[in-house]
Amino acid sequence: MRRIALLLVAASLVLAACSSGKADKSASTSDFAKLAGAPAPLAAVYRQQDKLLEGGRDALDTQLAKLRGRPVVVNLWASWCGPCRFEFPYFQKQAIKRGKRIAFLGVNTNDNDGNARKFLEKYPLPYPSYKDPNEKIAGSFHVVGLPATAYYDRRGKVAFLHQGVYQTEADLSKDIERYAR
């Protein structure tokens, strides 16, 4: 009986997290101008702001190879994910703040293009997201739910995988400092 009660509590916490969260104030596309003057490989990424890119894991791997020598932060998200909505402004702001040194990429997981585009209209990104409608990219990271964030080091290796929502921008900033080097 105790085991069932614990499972019910855990399930209710997960459901609360998935439907919770009013997002922090979002950045605007005018803020993206702060990325002007980024080194060429990063500038190429930021010229694709807000795009949903085809190609799945192969396309993401190709982009990561082009960015080798620079740290990369990859955020897995979906428009239907409450915790993703909650933390999205943190990624917007950190990308604007750090985008001249660190590459940021998104992975739109198990979503449809219409909803993802509407979401990006409300929460624009200075970087592109790769479509992952069948969760093949997410599966390659072995994530157990969304959101999730992968940190790549300069050698192109995953240094850390954060699973779950960032409760504060300061928490995200600490992980970027620690793992995106």
C-alpha angles and dihedrals in degrees: 000000000000090000091054091049091052091049091050092050091048092048092050091051091051092048091047091052093048094054100033137089137070106219123245117249108300126232117242132228089252087066089061089075086078087074092064110122095032114151114274099261091050094042088055089056094048093050084069094058115163094001122140104219128206126220104075121214094349092057092046091050091049090052092047089052090053089052096049108134091043129076116250132203115203117192119196111208146152133203091235093054113101095198089050090055089048096054099033095094089056090058091046092053096042091049090052092045098045104021096109090063105025130044119229124200134173135215115205103208130200093344137122122245095240095055092041092052092048089050092050090051088059096038107027119195127212088218137051130257126218116229115244104175095158097040093244093135092045089048091054088058091047092231118173096205145335141323104040132159128204121200118206122197125219090272090061095251125132105253096180142356116210112199118198139023125319105234094200138019087237090061091052091046091053092052091048090052092047103042110019097073 
